[in-house]
Amino acid sequence: MRVSIVIWEGTAEEAAALPAEVRRLLRSLGGTGNGGKIGKKPDKSAEGALDPAVQAFIAERARSQAARALVNRFVGTILTWEGTHAAVAKAKQGRGECLRLMRTGTPFGGFVYVWPGTTRVDFRLDAAHLEGRTHAYRRNVQSDARYQVTLRLKSKAALAEALELAQKAMEGVEQAAKAS
């Protein structure tokens, strides 16, 4: 039995600076085994059903039944998208654990971070993606930060907007991976 463990987190620029052999290794690990990931795509018979580990993580942290339902629906929808998975991530500055939604096979971190306890969702997008948005707003971060857009899952309308933004964030990660 062979076990590979790789933990890497960094910006797109840092990923691009890695030697080509390391980038190939990171991409290849994305498609093999479970690798400590949770939230693999459910089979078609369970469309919209969450992996039990993801569901338990959300249930332990969500502060209300309504919050849990919105977070479950958001995460569950994204995990039905081809090539996505979830992992528990420790937030920086001691803000606890969150779910990091990632695109399998890319050398980048997540494209979305979800804090079930506050229903906060951060997207790997710049503030230009806020135009025409009702629920999303700019995070109080530096102008070169990767995750400038956030929102709170407080309604079905916010959920719909969050899914649109998540799609844009995932497309951005895919494009960055192709460029590296």
mmCIF file of N, CA and C in Angstrom, residues 130-175:
data_model
loop_
_atom_site.group_PDB
_atom_site.id
_atom_site.type_symbol
_atom_site.label_atom_id
_atom_site.label_comp_id
_atom_site.label_asym_id
_atom_site.label_seq_id
_atom_site.Cartn_x
_atom_site.Cartn_y
_atom_site.Cartn_z
ATOM 1 N N LEU A 130 -18.171 42.271 -8.268
ATOM 2 C CA LEU A 130 -19.276 42.738 -7.432
ATOM 3 C C LEU A 130 -20.316 43.547 -8.202
ATOM 4 N N GLU A 131 -19.967 43.984 -9.395
ATOM 5 C CA GLU A 131 -20.880 44.828 -10.158
ATOM 6 C C GLU A 131 -22.203 44.104 -10.399
ATOM 7 N N GLY A 132 -23.290 44.774 -10.058
ATOM 8 C CA GLY A 132 -24.620 44.224 -10.249
ATOM 9 C C GLY A 132 -25.050 43.231 -9.182
ATOM 10 N N ARG A 133 -24.255 43.053 -8.157
ATOM 11 C CA ARG A 133 -24.580 42.092 -7.095
ATOM 12 C C ARG A 133 -25.374 42.780 -5.986
ATOM 13 N N THR A 134 -26.290 42.041 -5.398
ATOM 14 C CA THR A 134 -27.128 42.564 -4.326
ATOM 15 C C THR A 134 -26.629 42.126 -2.957
ATOM 16 N N HIS A 135 -26.164 40.886 -2.849
ATOM 17 C CA HIS A 135 -25.832 40.305 -1.549
ATOM 18 C C HIS A 135 -24.332 40.263 -1.264
ATOM 19 N N ALA A 136 -23.530 40.175 -2.294
ATOM 20 C CA ALA A 136 -22.080 40.093 -2.116
ATOM 21 C C ALA A 136 -21.514 41.484 -1.858
ATOM 22 N N TYR A 137 -20.398 41.511 -1.143
ATOM 23 C CA TYR A 137 -19.727 42.780 -0.876
ATOM 24 C C TYR A 137 -18.233 42.548 -0.795
ATOM 25 N N ARG A 138 -17.504 43.656 -0.812
ATOM 26 C CA ARG A 138 -16.046 43.591 -0.791
ATOM 27 C C ARG A 138 -15.557 43.346 0.624
ATOM 28 N N ARG A 139 -14.626 42.399 0.746
ATOM 29 C CA ARG A 139 -14.003 42.140 2.042
ATOM 30 C C ARG A 139 -13.027 43.263 2.352
ATOM 31 N N ASN A 140 -12.778 43.475 3.600
ATOM 32 C CA ASN A 140 -11.829 44.491 4.051
ATOM 33 C C ASN A 140 -10.418 43.892 4.005
ATOM 34 N N VAL A 141 -9.898 43.776 2.782
ATOM 35 C CA VAL A 141 -8.576 43.194 2.558
ATOM 36 C C VAL A 141 -7.796 44.091 1.608
ATOM 37 N N GLN A 142 -6.515 43.817 1.474
ATOM 38 C CA GLN A 142 -5.673 44.599 0.577
ATOM 39 C C GLN A 142 -6.146 44.432 -0.867
ATOM 40 N N SER A 143 -5.816 45.398 -1.690
ATOM 41 C CA SER A 143 -6.301 45.406 -3.071
ATOM 42 C C SER A 143 -5.741 44.263 -3.913
ATOM 43 N N ASP A 144 -4.664 43.631 -3.480
ATOM 44 C CA ASP A 144 -4.112 42.512 -4.241
ATOM 45 C C ASP A 144 -4.492 41.149 -3.646
ATOM 46 N N ALA A 145 -5.379 41.139 -2.668
ATOM 47 C CA ALA A 145 -5.800 39.885 -2.036
ATOM 48 C C ALA A 145 -6.554 39.025 -3.047
ATOM 49 N N ARG A 146 -6.414 37.722 -2.929
ATOM 50 C CA ARG A 146 -7.077 36.783 -3.843
ATOM 51 C C ARG A 146 -8.572 36.664 -3.569
ATOM 52 N N TYR A 147 -8.968 36.774 -2.324
ATOM 53 C CA TYR A 147 -10.365 36.567 -1.944
ATOM 54 C C TYR A 147 -10.957 37.908 -1.512
ATOM 55 N N GLN A 148 -11.417 38.696 -2.475
ATOM 56 C CA GLN A 148 -11.937 40.027 -2.189
ATOM 57 C C GLN A 148 -13.455 40.060 -2.034
ATOM 58 N N VAL A 149 -14.128 39.011 -2.455
ATOM 59 C CA VAL A 149 -15.588 38.997 -2.486
ATOM 60 C C VAL A 149 -16.125 38.037 -1.428
ATOM 61 N N THR A 150 -17.138 38.485 -0.705
ATOM 62 C CA THR A 150 -17.764 37.652 0.324
ATOM 63 C C THR A 150 -19.264 37.910 0.339
ATOM 64 N N LEU A 151 -19.992 37.026 0.959
ATOM 65 C CA LEU A 151 -21.414 37.251 1.234
ATOM 66 C C LEU A 151 -21.854 36.334 2.363
ATOM 67 N N ARG A 152 -23.027 36.593 2.886
ATOM 68 C CA ARG A 152 -23.633 35.754 3.931
ATOM 69 C C ARG A 152 -24.822 35.032 3.309
ATOM 70 N N LEU A 153 -24.888 33.741 3.517
ATOM 71 C CA LEU A 153 -26.018 32.955 3.034
ATOM 72 C C LEU A 153 -27.190 33.164 3.994
ATOM 73 N N LYS A 154 -28.028 34.126 3.681
ATOM 74 C CA LYS A 154 -29.144 34.474 4.567
ATOM 75 C C LYS A 154 -30.510 34.261 3.912
ATOM 76 N N SER A 155 -30.522 33.968 2.599
ATOM 77 C CA SER A 155 -31.790 33.828 1.887
ATOM 78 C C SER A 155 -31.573 33.009 0.619
ATOM 79 N N LYS A 156 -32.675 32.634 -0.014
ATOM 80 C CA LYS A 156 -32.577 31.909 -1.286
ATOM 81 C C LYS A 156 -31.953 32.797 -2.364
ATOM 82 N N ALA A 157 -32.225 34.091 -2.317
ATOM 83 C CA ALA A 157 -31.634 35.010 -3.294
ATOM 84 C C ALA A 157 -30.118 35.097 -3.088
ATOM 85 N N ALA A 158 -29.674 35.146 -1.834
ATOM 86 C CA ALA A 158 -28.234 35.161 -1.547
ATOM 87 C C ALA A 158 -27.596 33.849 -1.982
ATOM 88 N N LEU A 159 -28.309 32.742 -1.806
ATOM 89 C CA LEU A 159 -27.809 31.440 -2.244
ATOM 90 C C LEU A 159 -27.605 31.414 -3.757
ATOM 91 N N ALA A 160 -28.572 31.912 -4.503
ATOM 92 C CA ALA A 160 -28.457 31.935 -5.965
ATOM 93 C C ALA A 160 -27.248 32.778 -6.404
ATOM 94 N N GLU A 161 -27.081 33.925 -5.776
ATOM 95 C CA GLU A 161 -25.938 34.785 -6.100
ATOM 96 C C GLU A 161 -24.623 34.106 -5.727
ATOM 97 N N ALA A 162 -24.612 33.427 -4.597
ATOM 98 C CA ALA A 162 -23.403 32.728 -4.153
ATOM 99 C C ALA A 162 -23.017 31.631 -5.139
ATOM 100 N N LEU A 163 -23.985 30.922 -5.677
ATOM 101 C CA LEU A 163 -23.680 29.870 -6.653
ATOM 102 C C LEU A 163 -23.125 30.453 -7.945
ATOM 103 N N GLU A 164 -23.653 31.594 -8.372
ATOM 104 C CA GLU A 164 -23.109 32.270 -9.567
ATOM 105 C C GLU A 164 -21.657 32.684 -9.334
ATOM 106 N N LEU A 165 -21.385 33.257 -8.169
ATOM 107 C CA LEU A 165 -20.028 33.692 -7.852
ATOM 108 C C LEU A 165 -19.076 32.500 -7.718
ATOM 109 N N ALA A 166 -19.563 31.413 -7.146
ATOM 110 C CA ALA A 166 -18.735 30.215 -7.016
ATOM 111 C C ALA A 166 -18.352 29.679 -8.391
ATOM 112 N N GLN A 167 -19.282 29.719 -9.324
ATOM 113 C CA GLN A 167 -18.998 29.269 -10.700
ATOM 114 C C GLN A 167 -17.899 30.140 -11.309
ATOM 115 N N LYS A 168 -17.999 31.446 -11.125
ATOM 116 C CA LYS A 168 -16.974 32.366 -11.650
ATOM 117 C C LYS A 168 -15.621 32.084 -10.997
ATOM 118 N N ALA A 169 -15.617 31.855 -9.691
ATOM 119 C CA ALA A 169 -14.372 31.587 -8.973
ATOM 120 C C ALA A 169 -13.741 30.274 -9.458
ATOM 121 N N MET A 170 -14.570 29.260 -9.687
ATOM 122 C CA MET A 170 -14.044 27.986 -10.168
ATOM 123 C C MET A 170 -13.468 28.141 -11.572
ATOM 124 N N GLU A 171 -14.136 28.888 -12.426
ATOM 125 C CA GLU A 171 -13.621 29.137 -13.775
ATOM 126 C C GLU A 171 -12.286 29.872 -13.717
ATOM 127 N N GLY A 172 -12.143 30.799 -12.769
ATOM 128 C CA GLY A 172 -10.884 31.528 -12.616
ATOM 129 C C GLY A 172 -9.740 30.611 -12.208
ATOM 130 N N VAL A 173 -10.021 29.658 -11.326
ATOM 131 C CA VAL A 173 -8.997 28.702 -10.900
ATOM 132 C C VAL A 173 -8.612 27.797 -12.070
ATOM 133 N N GLU A 174 -9.587 27.384 -12.856
ATOM 134 C CA GLU A 174 -9.298 26.539 -14.022
ATOM 135 C C GLU A 174 -8.413 27.282 -15.018
ATOM 136 N N GLN A 175 -8.742 28.551 -15.283
ATOM 137 C CA GLN A 175 -7.951 29.338 -16.226
ATOM 138 C C GLN A 175 -6.531 29.539 -15.711
#
